């Protein structure tokens, strides 16, 4: 069994290496192509950052660790079933390495929750808002959508339009990567759970 | 719109060989003596370069002096650069020449230039190339203004900002599938918002799925041994052959099952 596993590991390692080489070539070509635009901009392009193979591997490994840890420690939790989502978001924010606003905001959310409980203040000037809604004062359509967008991207409520667009593009790339990793991870773990359960049952 | 026409008529025909950027206004000392000059060169006779030189010179009567010196004596076109950064046009060498020559102008133009700029800003900034504005100083970055566009510092800054915004919108449109066909900021933003919301929903769904898998895993402890190594190899083999750009729809379970099954056969 052990020898079989080591053989399999070697072959899979070789395949991995081949895949890694292919990935490196493709990312290098994209990076060199992007470098024509501006010096130092190549690595900052959101597509390059989040589509690289290394980013996926890092994220998947960290997510796995975090899930295992959270499963062990927080079993006596109430009805709040959003821990996996929040764990995934936090690991994604960590993978961003703090260069973007939304990642810092996600990490700050949890720190703030641990310290102080959220107290929602009633909005000041509520009457004014009612009056304006009566008058139907519509902001330009673009501005309304910008507001919605700023609410969707975490931590970007009072950010200028320009920076909001940049944060949004990075956030979208990160979310795409997150979805891909979580998809494959859930599939793997589902199969692994099924396979190991059967294997454990049959061996014992 | 009249003043530029007046001046344009006064020009002689442009030399097609000497492009839009040939020479500097050759009377530097006279420019310092409170003359408001205005020159607009029509450079795009060939049509290859779709920009003209907008040249301003502040003479100095403060408030938008419209006196134009008749340049019919001038055969060649002359031009001058105005503030702000260059775009992708490769006129750097010529602007370099201009900087040297214009640097030789005396600094009397400075104060007048500022007055001009402020007054020009107060007046309609959309008037194209009709206002005498500040002469290029060394600390200004020079740009070639496009034909029919204002060369105010404010409008130039606005234009730069708009260019940045459009560049970022294009980047976003590349990321969001289906956004290329949409024209306009509002509709594109709509698509982007929808896409982000759908990605959020997918993440929610997948987190629920992972949670279910987690709870199932906690029952059989044998899986924990596998984790440090196998998911990497399996994910490596799975991530490799995937195309880089694919619209992530709902759980693509059919072909993924095939890949996962294949991966696990090899890994085990």
Short mmCIF file of C-alpha atoms in Angstrom, two decimals:
data_model
loop_
_atom_site.label_atom_id
_atom_site.label_comp_id
_atom_site.label_asym_id
_atom_site.label_seq_id
_atom_site.Cartn_x
_atom_site.Cartn_y
_atom_site.Cartn_z
CA UNK A 1 0.00 0.00 0.00
CA UNK A 2 2.68 2.43 0.96
CA UNK A 3 4.79 1.63 -2.11
CA UNK A 4 1.76 1.98 -4.32
CA UNK A 5 1.00 5.31 -2.79
CA UNK A 6 4.54 6.54 -3.26
CA UNK A 7 4.50 5.47 -6.89
CA UNK A 8 1.25 7.21 -7.42
CA UNK A 9 2.61 10.26 -5.72
CA UNK A 10 5.60 10.34 -7.99
CA UNK A 11 3.57 10.04 -11.12
CA UNK A 12 1.12 12.60 -9.92
CA UNK A 13 4.00 14.85 -8.96
CA UNK A 14 5.39 14.55 -12.44
CA UNK A 15 2.06 15.45 -13.89
CA UNK A 16 1.84 18.31 -11.51
CA UNK A 17 5.21 19.58 -12.59
CA UNK A 18 4.21 19.42 -16.21
CA UNK A 19 1.07 21.31 -15.47
CA UNK A 20 3.00 23.84 -13.48
CA UNK A 21 5.37 24.43 -16.37
CA UNK A 22 2.49 24.96 -18.72
CA UNK A 23 0.91 27.35 -16.28
CA UNK A 24 4.10 29.28 -15.83
CA UNK A 25 4.50 29.70 -19.55
CA UNK A 26 1.01 30.96 -20.01
CA UNK A 27 1.23 33.39 -17.12
CA UNK A 28 4.58 34.60 -18.31
CA UNK A 29 3.27 35.37 -21.73
CA UNK A 30 0.34 37.25 -20.29
CA UNK A 31 2.64 39.15 -17.99
CA UNK A 32 5.04 40.14 -20.72
CA UNK A 33 2.16 41.21 -22.84
CA UNK A 34 0.80 43.33 -20.08
CA UNK A 35 4.11 44.88 -19.30
CA UNK A 36 3.95 46.82 -22.51
CA UNK A 37 1.21 48.90 -21.02
CA UNK A 38 3.13 50.27 -18.15
CA UNK A 39 6.09 49.52 -16.02
CA UNK A 40 5.17 47.61 -12.93
CA UNK A 41 1.56 47.27 -13.98
CA UNK A 42 1.85 43.71 -15.18
CA UNK A 43 1.62 42.05 -11.82
CA UNK A 44 -1.02 44.39 -10.59
CA UNK A 45 -3.56 43.51 -13.22
CA UNK A 46 -6.35 41.71 -11.44
CA UNK A 47 -6.59 38.99 -14.02
CA UNK A 48 -2.95 38.12 -13.67
CA UNK A 49 -3.10 38.15 -9.93
CA UNK A 50 -6.10 35.95 -9.53
CA UNK A 51 -5.87 33.65 -12.47
CA UNK A 52 -2.41 32.42 -11.81
CA UNK A 53 -2.21 28.81 -10.86
CA UNK A 54 -0.28 29.59 -7.73
CA UNK A 55 -3.07 31.78 -6.46
CA UNK A 56 -5.52 28.91 -6.73
CA UNK A 57 -3.25 26.48 -4.98
CA UNK A 58 -2.53 28.86 -2.17
CA UNK A 59 -6.16 29.62 -1.72
CA UNK A 60 -7.27 26.01 -1.85
CA UNK A 61 -4.71 24.89 0.68
CA UNK A 62 -5.49 27.70 3.07
CA UNK A 63 -9.18 27.16 2.71
CA UNK A 64 -8.81 23.51 3.52
CA UNK A 65 -6.80 24.20 6.62
CA UNK A 66 -9.22 26.82 7.77
CA UNK A 67 -12.19 24.55 7.22
CA UNK A 68 -10.62 21.73 9.18
CA UNK A 69 -9.70 24.06 11.98
CA UNK A 70 -13.08 25.65 12.14
CA UNK A 71 -14.76 22.30 12.14
CA UNK A 72 -12.78 21.17 15.13
CA UNK A 73 -13.11 24.28 17.18
CA UNK A 74 -16.55 25.63 16.53
CA UNK A 75 -18.83 22.69 16.68
CA UNK A 76 -21.02 24.04 19.51
CA UNK A 77 -22.33 26.87 17.39
CA UNK A 78 -25.93 28.00 17.44
CA UNK A 79 -28.04 28.46 14.37
CA UNK A 80 -25.59 30.73 12.61
CA UNK A 81 -24.60 28.71 9.63
CA UNK A 82 -22.57 31.30 7.81
CA UNK A 83 -19.20 30.32 9.16
CA UNK A 84 -18.07 28.51 6.05
CA UNK A 85 -18.94 31.48 3.91
CA UNK A 86 -17.18 33.87 6.21
CA UNK A 87 -14.20 31.59 6.50
CA UNK A 88 -13.94 31.40 2.76
CA UNK A 89 -14.19 35.17 2.45
CA UNK A 90 -11.57 35.70 5.06
CA UNK A 91 -9.16 33.30 3.44
CA UNK A 92 -9.77 35.06 0.16
CA UNK A 93 -8.99 38.36 1.80
CA UNK A 94 -5.81 36.92 3.23
CA UNK A 95 -4.82 35.67 -0.18
CA UNK A 96 -5.11 39.23 -1.44
CA UNK A 97 -2.23 40.19 0.79
CA UNK A 98 -3.77 43.39 1.94
CA UNK A 99 -3.28 45.35 -1.23
CA UNK A 100 -6.90 46.00 -1.88
CA UNK A 101 -9.51 47.85 0.05
CA UNK A 102 -12.09 45.12 0.07
CA UNK A 103 -9.70 42.57 1.50
CA UNK A 104 -8.79 44.86 4.35
CA UNK A 105 -12.44 45.59 4.96
CA UNK A 106 -13.30 41.90 5.14
CA UNK A 107 -10.54 41.26 7.63
CA UNK A 108 -11.50 44.31 9.65
CA UNK A 109 -15.10 43.16 9.83
CA UNK A 110 -14.23 40.16 11.90
CA UNK A 111 -11.86 42.09 14.14
CA UNK A 112 -14.55 44.65 14.76
CA UNK A 113 -17.12 41.98 15.56
CA UNK A 114 -14.85 40.35 18.09
CA UNK A 115 -14.25 43.60 19.89
CA UNK A 116 -17.52 45.44 19.86
CA UNK A 117 -20.95 44.29 18.96
CA UNK A 118 -22.49 46.07 16.04
CA UNK A 119 -24.93 48.75 17.07
CA UNK A 120 -26.90 50.09 14.20
CA UNK A 121 -27.46 53.78 14.52
CA UNK A 122 -30.71 55.16 13.19
CA UNK A 123 -30.10 57.28 10.19
CA UNK A 124 -29.87 60.95 10.87
CA UNK A 125 -32.07 63.06 8.68
CA UNK A 126 -34.65 60.39 8.15
CA UNK A 127 -37.32 63.00 7.56
CA UNK A 128 -35.37 64.57 4.79
CA UNK A 129 -35.05 61.27 3.05
CA UNK A 130 -38.78 60.73 3.24
CA UNK A 131 -39.44 64.11 1.75
CA UNK A 132 -37.06 63.50 -1.04
CA UNK A 133 -38.58 60.19 -1.82
CA UNK A 134 -41.90 61.93 -2.05
CA UNK A 135 -40.52 64.36 -4.55
CA UNK A 136 -38.96 61.47 -6.45
CA UNK A 137 -35.67 63.19 -6.80
CA UNK A 138 -33.83 60.71 -8.92
CA UNK A 139 -30.12 60.89 -9.06
CA UNK A 140 -28.62 60.20 -12.43
CA UNK A 141 -28.89 56.54 -13.27
CA UNK A 142 -25.18 56.02 -13.26
CA UNK A 143 -24.87 57.39 -9.78
CA UNK A 144 -27.57 55.15 -8.43
CA UNK A 145 -25.81 52.13 -9.86
CA UNK A 146 -22.52 53.30 -8.50
CA UNK A 147 -24.11 53.36 -5.07
CA UNK A 148 -25.39 49.84 -5.46
CA UNK A 149 -22.02 48.69 -6.64
CA UNK A 150 -20.32 50.33 -3.72
CA UNK A 151 -22.58 48.44 -1.39
CA UNK A 152 -21.75 45.15 -3.06
CA UNK A 153 -18.01 45.47 -2.86
CA UNK A 154 -17.09 45.30 0.80
CA UNK A 155 -15.49 48.35 2.27
CA UNK A 156 -16.05 50.60 -0.69
CA UNK A 157 -18.88 52.85 0.31
CA UNK A 158 -17.14 56.18 0.34
CA UNK A 159 -14.63 55.51 -2.34
CA UNK A 160 -14.24 57.54 -5.48
CA UNK A 161 -15.66 56.17 -8.68
CA UNK A 162 -12.27 55.56 -10.13
CA UNK A 163 -11.01 53.52 -7.22
CA UNK A 164 -14.33 51.78 -6.95
CA UNK A 165 -13.97 50.47 -10.47
CA UNK A 166 -10.52 49.21 -9.74
CA UNK A 167 -11.59 47.52 -6.53
CA UNK A 168 -14.56 45.99 -8.30
CA UNK A 169 -12.41 44.47 -11.02
CA UNK A 170 -10.06 42.96 -8.48
CA UNK A 171 -12.98 41.74 -6.41
CA UNK A 172 -14.63 40.09 -9.39
CA UNK A 173 -11.45 38.28 -10.33
CA UNK A 174 -11.03 37.11 -6.75
CA UNK A 175 -14.63 35.94 -6.54
CA UNK A 176 -14.27 33.97 -9.74
CA UNK A 177 -11.26 32.21 -8.34
CA UNK A 178 -13.06 31.56 -5.09
CA UNK A 179 -16.00 29.98 -6.87
CA UNK A 180 -13.76 27.73 -8.92
CA UNK A 181 -11.77 26.56 -5.94
CA UNK A 182 -14.81 25.95 -3.80
CA UNK A 183 -16.51 24.04 -6.57
CA UNK A 184 -13.65 21.66 -7.08
CA UNK A 185 -12.99 21.38 -3.38
CA UNK A 186 -16.55 20.44 -2.60
CA UNK A 187 -16.52 17.88 -5.38
CA UNK A 188 -13.27 16.39 -4.17
CA UNK A 189 -14.36 16.25 -0.59
CA UNK A 190 -17.69 14.78 -1.54
CA UNK A 191 -16.00 12.04 -3.50
CA UNK A 192 -13.36 11.62 -0.84
CA UNK A 193 -15.99 11.37 1.85
CA UNK A 194 -17.87 8.79 -0.13
CA UNK A 195 -14.75 6.85 -1.11
CA UNK A 196 -13.14 6.83 2.31
CA UNK A 197 -16.37 5.92 3.98
CA UNK A 198 -16.75 2.96 1.71
CA UNK A 199 -13.09 2.04 2.00
CA UNK A 200 -13.12 2.35 5.78
CA UNK A 201 -16.26 0.31 5.96
CA UNK A 202 -14.88 -2.42 3.74
CA UNK A 203 -11.47 -2.60 5.38
CA UNK A 204 -12.87 -2.87 8.87
CA UNK B 1 -16.79 79.65 -32.78
CA UNK B 2 -15.88 82.71 -34.79
CA UNK B 3 -12.48 83.62 -33.58
CA UNK B 4 -10.86 80.39 -34.59
CA UNK B 5 -12.35 80.68 -38.02
CA UNK B 6 -10.91 84.08 -38.45
CA UNK B 7 -7.54 82.88 -37.63
CA UNK B 8 -7.77 79.78 -39.68
CA UNK B 9 -8.58 81.75 -42.73
CA UNK B 10 -5.63 83.88 -42.22
CA UNK B 11 -3.32 80.96 -42.48
CA UNK B 12 -1.78 79.93 -45.65
CA UNK B 13 -2.12 76.42 -46.83
CA UNK B 14 -0.46 73.93 -44.68
CA UNK B 15 2.52 72.16 -45.95
CA UNK B 16 1.66 68.52 -46.09
CA UNK B 17 5.25 67.58 -45.64
CA UNK B 18 5.79 69.67 -42.63
CA UNK B 19 3.29 68.14 -40.36
CA UNK B 20 1.44 69.69 -37.61
CA UNK B 21 4.45 70.28 -35.48
CA UNK B 22 6.97 72.16 -37.43
CA UNK B 23 8.04 75.37 -35.91
CA UNK B 24 7.61 77.63 -33.10
CA UNK B 25 6.25 81.04 -33.40
CA UNK B 26 9.34 82.89 -34.45
CA UNK B 27 8.84 86.23 -32.76
CA UNK B 28 9.56 85.65 -29.14
CA UNK B 29 10.31 89.22 -28.20
CA UNK B 30 7.09 90.46 -29.65
CA UNK B 31 5.12 87.92 -27.73
CA UNK B 32 6.32 89.36 -24.55
CA UNK B 33 5.01 92.74 -25.46
CA UNK B 34 1.39 92.21 -24.57
CA UNK B 35 0.13 90.71 -27.73
CA UNK B 36 -2.55 88.15 -27.70
CA UNK B 37 -1.82 85.58 -30.27
CA UNK B 38 -3.79 82.71 -31.39
CA UNK B 39 -2.82 80.11 -33.80
CA UNK B 40 -4.65 76.99 -34.73
CA UNK B 41 -3.05 74.74 -37.17
CA UNK B 42 -4.92 72.38 -39.28
CA UNK B 43 -2.71 69.44 -39.37
CA UNK B 44 -4.94 66.73 -40.53
CA UNK B 45 -4.94 67.37 -44.18
CA UNK B 46 -3.55 63.95 -44.69
CA UNK B 47 -5.97 62.51 -42.29
CA UNK B 48 -3.39 60.27 -40.78
CA UNK B 49 -2.94 62.34 -37.73
CA UNK B 50 -6.27 63.35 -36.45
CA UNK B 51 -5.11 66.07 -34.24
CA UNK B 52 -4.08 69.55 -34.74
CA UNK B 53 -1.81 71.72 -32.84
CA UNK B 54 -3.56 73.96 -30.61
CA UNK B 55 -1.27 76.69 -29.87
CA UNK B 56 -1.82 79.38 -27.47
CA UNK B 57 0.28 82.11 -26.41
CA UNK B 58 -0.55 84.37 -23.74
CA UNK B 59 0.14 87.75 -24.57
CA UNK B 60 -0.91 89.42 -21.74
CA UNK B 61 -3.91 91.57 -21.71
CA UNK B 62 -5.37 89.52 -19.05
CA UNK B 63 -8.77 88.72 -20.22
CA UNK B 64 -9.07 86.68 -23.31
CA UNK B 65 -7.74 89.12 -25.75
CA UNK B 66 -8.94 88.12 -29.13
CA UNK B 67 -6.56 90.11 -31.18
CA UNK B 68 -4.89 87.85 -33.58
CA UNK B 69 -1.81 88.71 -35.39
CA UNK B 70 -2.10 88.04 -38.99
CA UNK B 71 0.07 85.13 -39.79
CA UNK B 72 -0.29 85.19 -43.46
CA UNK B 73 3.29 86.09 -43.64
CA UNK B 74 3.98 82.80 -42.03
CA UNK B 75 4.30 80.10 -44.53
CA UNK B 76 4.96 77.23 -42.30
CA UNK B 77 2.70 76.16 -39.60
CA UNK B 78 3.77 76.84 -36.15
CA UNK B 79 2.64 75.28 -33.04
CA UNK B 80 3.15 75.23 -29.42
CA UNK B 81 2.47 72.82 -26.74
CA UNK B 82 0.22 73.22 -23.83
CA UNK B 83 0.12 71.73 -20.42
CA UNK B 84 -0.46 68.22 -19.07
CA UNK B 85 0.69 64.80 -19.88
CA UNK B 86 1.12 63.35 -23.29
CA UNK B 87 -0.99 60.55 -24.41
CA UNK B 88 0.24 57.73 -26.51
CA UNK B 89 1.40 59.93 -29.35
CA UNK B 90 5.03 59.87 -30.06
CA UNK B 91 5.65 63.52 -30.39
CA UNK B 92 8.13 63.55 -27.63
CA UNK B 93 11.05 64.68 -29.67
CA UNK B 94 9.19 67.57 -31.12
CA UNK B 95 7.81 68.58 -27.80
CA UNK B 96 11.32 68.45 -26.55
CA UNK B 97 12.34 70.97 -29.11
CA UNK B 98 9.45 73.14 -28.19
CA UNK B 99 10.32 73.04 -24.58
CA UNK B 100 13.79 74.28 -25.30
CA UNK B 101 12.64 77.08 -27.47
CA UNK B 102 9.79 78.04 -25.28
CA UNK B 103 12.03 77.91 -22.30
CA UNK B 104 13.89 80.78 -23.75
CA UNK B 105 10.93 83.00 -23.35
CA UNK B 106 11.12 85.39 -20.55
CA UNK B 107 9.24 84.92 -17.42
CA UNK B 108 6.97 87.87 -17.93
CA UNK B 109 4.60 85.46 -19.42
CA UNK B 110 4.27 83.61 -16.17
CA UNK B 111 2.15 85.97 -14.24
CA UNK B 112 0.13 86.83 -17.27
CA UNK B 113 -0.21 83.16 -17.97
CA UNK B 114 -1.76 82.56 -14.62
CA UNK B 115 -4.17 85.36 -15.09
CA UNK B 116 -5.00 84.01 -18.46
CA UNK B 117 -5.55 80.55 -17.13
CA UNK B 118 -7.82 81.70 -14.41
CA UNK B 119 -9.78 83.94 -16.69
CA UNK B 120 -10.00 81.24 -19.26
CA UNK B 121 -11.28 78.91 -16.62
CA UNK B 122 -13.88 81.45 -15.66
CA UNK B 123 -15.02 81.80 -19.21
CA UNK B 124 -16.47 78.90 -21.06
CA UNK B 125 -13.90 76.21 -20.89
CA UNK B 126 -15.37 74.41 -23.85
CA UNK B 127 -14.20 76.91 -26.36
CA UNK B 128 -11.66 75.26 -28.46
CA UNK B 129 -8.27 76.78 -28.89
CA UNK B 130 -9.50 80.28 -28.94
CA UNK B 131 -8.17 81.43 -25.66
CA UNK B 132 -4.67 82.50 -25.13
CA UNK B 133 -3.43 80.39 -22.33
CA UNK B 134 -0.26 80.02 -20.45
CA UNK B 135 2.97 79.39 -22.25
CA UNK B 136 4.59 76.11 -21.48
CA UNK B 137 6.80 76.33 -18.51
CA UNK B 138 9.42 73.89 -17.56
CA UNK B 139 7.53 72.44 -14.67
CA UNK B 140 4.45 71.74 -16.76
CA UNK B 141 4.11 68.48 -18.59
CA UNK B 142 3.31 69.05 -22.18
CA UNK B 143 0.65 67.45 -24.23
CA UNK B 144 -0.67 67.70 -27.67
CA UNK B 145 -4.27 68.73 -27.55
CA UNK B 146 -6.73 67.27 -29.93
CA UNK B 147 -8.55 69.22 -32.52
CA UNK B 148 -11.57 71.05 -31.31
CA UNK B 149 -10.97 70.28 -27.68
CA UNK B 150 -10.31 72.67 -24.93
CA UNK B 151 -6.87 73.01 -23.58
CA UNK B 152 -7.72 74.36 -20.19
CA UNK B 153 -5.94 72.88 -17.31
CA UNK B 154 -9.29 71.99 -15.83
CA UNK B 155 -10.72 70.40 -18.90
CA UNK B 156 -7.50 68.59 -19.50
CA UNK B 157 -7.61 67.20 -16.02
CA UNK B 158 -11.20 66.21 -16.55
CA UNK B 159 -10.32 64.55 -19.78
CA UNK B 160 -7.52 62.63 -18.12
CA UNK B 161 -9.91 61.53 -15.44
CA UNK B 162 -12.46 60.43 -17.96
CA UNK B 163 -9.82 58.48 -19.81
CA UNK B 164 -8.88 56.69 -16.66
CA UNK B 165 -12.48 55.88 -15.95
CA UNK B 166 -13.06 54.53 -19.43
CA UNK B 167 -9.92 52.45 -19.20
CA UNK B 168 -11.08 50.86 -15.99
CA UNK B 169 -14.55 50.30 -17.37
CA UNK B 170 -12.98 48.46 -20.28
CA UNK B 171 -11.05 46.28 -17.90
CA UNK B 172 -14.23 45.47 -16.03
CA UNK B 173 -16.03 44.73 -19.24
CA UNK B 174 -13.34 42.26 -20.13
CA UNK B 175 -13.83 40.50 -16.85
CA UNK B 176 -17.57 40.30 -16.98
CA UNK B 177 -18.75 38.03 -19.77
CA UNK B 178 -21.39 39.51 -21.95
CA UNK B 179 -20.52 43.03 -21.06
CA UNK B 180 -18.71 43.69 -24.29
CA UNK B 181 -21.89 43.94 -26.27
CA UNK B 182 -23.30 46.56 -24.01
CA UNK B 183 -22.59 50.15 -24.76
CA UNK B 184 -22.78 52.80 -22.16
CA UNK B 185 -21.77 53.15 -18.60
CA UNK B 186 -25.16 52.57 -17.04
CA UNK B 187 -25.91 49.30 -18.80
CA UNK B 188 -22.40 48.02 -18.29
CA UNK B 189 -22.66 48.83 -14.61
CA UNK B 190 -25.92 46.92 -14.57
CA UNK B 191 -24.21 43.87 -15.95
CA UNK B 192 -21.39 44.18 -13.49
CA UNK B 193 -23.75 44.44 -10.58
CA UNK B 194 -25.69 41.42 -11.74
CA UNK B 195 -22.52 39.45 -12.16
CA UNK B 196 -21.26 40.27 -8.70
CA UNK B 197 -24.60 39.33 -7.22
CA UNK B 198 -24.60 36.04 -9.06
CA UNK B 199 -21.07 35.33 -7.87
CA UNK B 200 -22.16 36.03 -4.33
CA UNK B 201 -25.04 33.59 -4.73
CA UNK B 202 -22.71 30.94 -6.05
CA UNK B 203 -20.38 31.42 -3.13
CA UNK B 204 -23.30 31.07 -0.74
CA UNK B 205 -24.46 27.91 -2.42
CA UNK B 206 -20.98 26.43 -2.43
CA UNK B 207 -20.46 27.28 1.18
CA UNK B 208 -23.64 25.44 2.05
CA UNK B 209 -22.41 22.50 0.06
CA UNK B 210 -19.05 22.57 1.76
CA UNK B 211 -20.70 22.71 5.09
CA UNK B 212 -22.73 19.64 4.28
CA UNK B 213 -19.59 17.87 3.15
CA UNK B 214 -17.82 18.98 6.29
CA UNK B 215 -20.47 17.58 8.55
CA UNK B 216 -20.34 14.33 6.67
CA UNK B 217 -16.57 14.27 6.91
CA UNK B 218 -16.59 14.69 10.64
CA UNK B 219 -18.32 11.37 10.91
CA UNK B 220 -15.59 9.42 9.14
CA UNK B 221 -12.20 10.40 10.52
CA UNK B 222 -10.26 8.54 7.85
CA UNK B 223 -10.44 11.49 5.48
CA UNK B 224 -8.29 13.76 7.53
CA UNK B 225 -5.24 11.75 6.68
CA UNK B 226 -5.73 12.37 3.02
CA UNK B 227 -6.02 16.07 3.19
CA UNK B 228 -2.50 17.41 3.36
CA UNK B 229 -1.44 15.80 0.15
CA UNK B 230 -4.11 14.50 -2.08
CA UNK B 231 -6.29 17.55 -2.63
CA UNK B 232 -3.28 19.37 -3.99
CA UNK B 233 -2.48 16.72 -6.50
CA UNK B 234 -6.07 16.24 -7.40
CA UNK B 235 -6.75 19.94 -7.60
CA UNK B 236 -3.59 20.34 -9.61
CA UNK B 237 -4.74 17.87 -12.16
CA UNK B 238 -8.16 19.35 -12.20
CA UNK B 239 -7.13 22.94 -12.46
CA UNK B 240 -4.61 22.27 -15.15
CA UNK B 241 -6.71 21.31 -18.12
CA UNK B 242 -9.41 23.83 -17.32
CA UNK B 243 -9.62 26.78 -19.65
CA UNK B 244 -8.59 30.02 -18.06
CA UNK B 245 -11.67 31.94 -18.99
CA UNK B 246 -14.96 30.32 -18.55
CA UNK B 247 -18.16 31.72 -17.37
CA UNK B 248 -18.66 29.96 -14.08
CA UNK B 249 -22.17 28.76 -14.13
CA UNK B 250 -23.85 26.64 -11.55
CA UNK B 251 -22.24 23.47 -10.37
CA UNK B 252 -20.61 22.05 -13.40
CA UNK B 253 -20.88 18.67 -11.91
CA UNK B 254 -21.01 16.53 -15.01
CA UNK B 255 -17.58 17.03 -16.48
CA UNK B 256 -16.11 17.73 -13.10
CA UNK B 257 -17.20 14.32 -11.89
CA UNK B 258 -15.30 12.79 -14.74
CA UNK B 259 -12.19 14.71 -13.91
CA UNK B 260 -12.42 14.13 -10.21
CA UNK B 261 -12.99 10.42 -10.74
CA UNK B 262 -9.98 10.25 -13.02
CA UNK B 263 -7.88 12.25 -10.62
CA UNK B 264 -8.68 10.05 -7.75
CA UNK B 265 -7.90 6.90 -9.60
CA UNK B 266 -4.45 8.23 -10.21
CA UNK B 267 -3.93 9.66 -6.79
CA UNK B 268 -4.91 6.54 -5.04
#
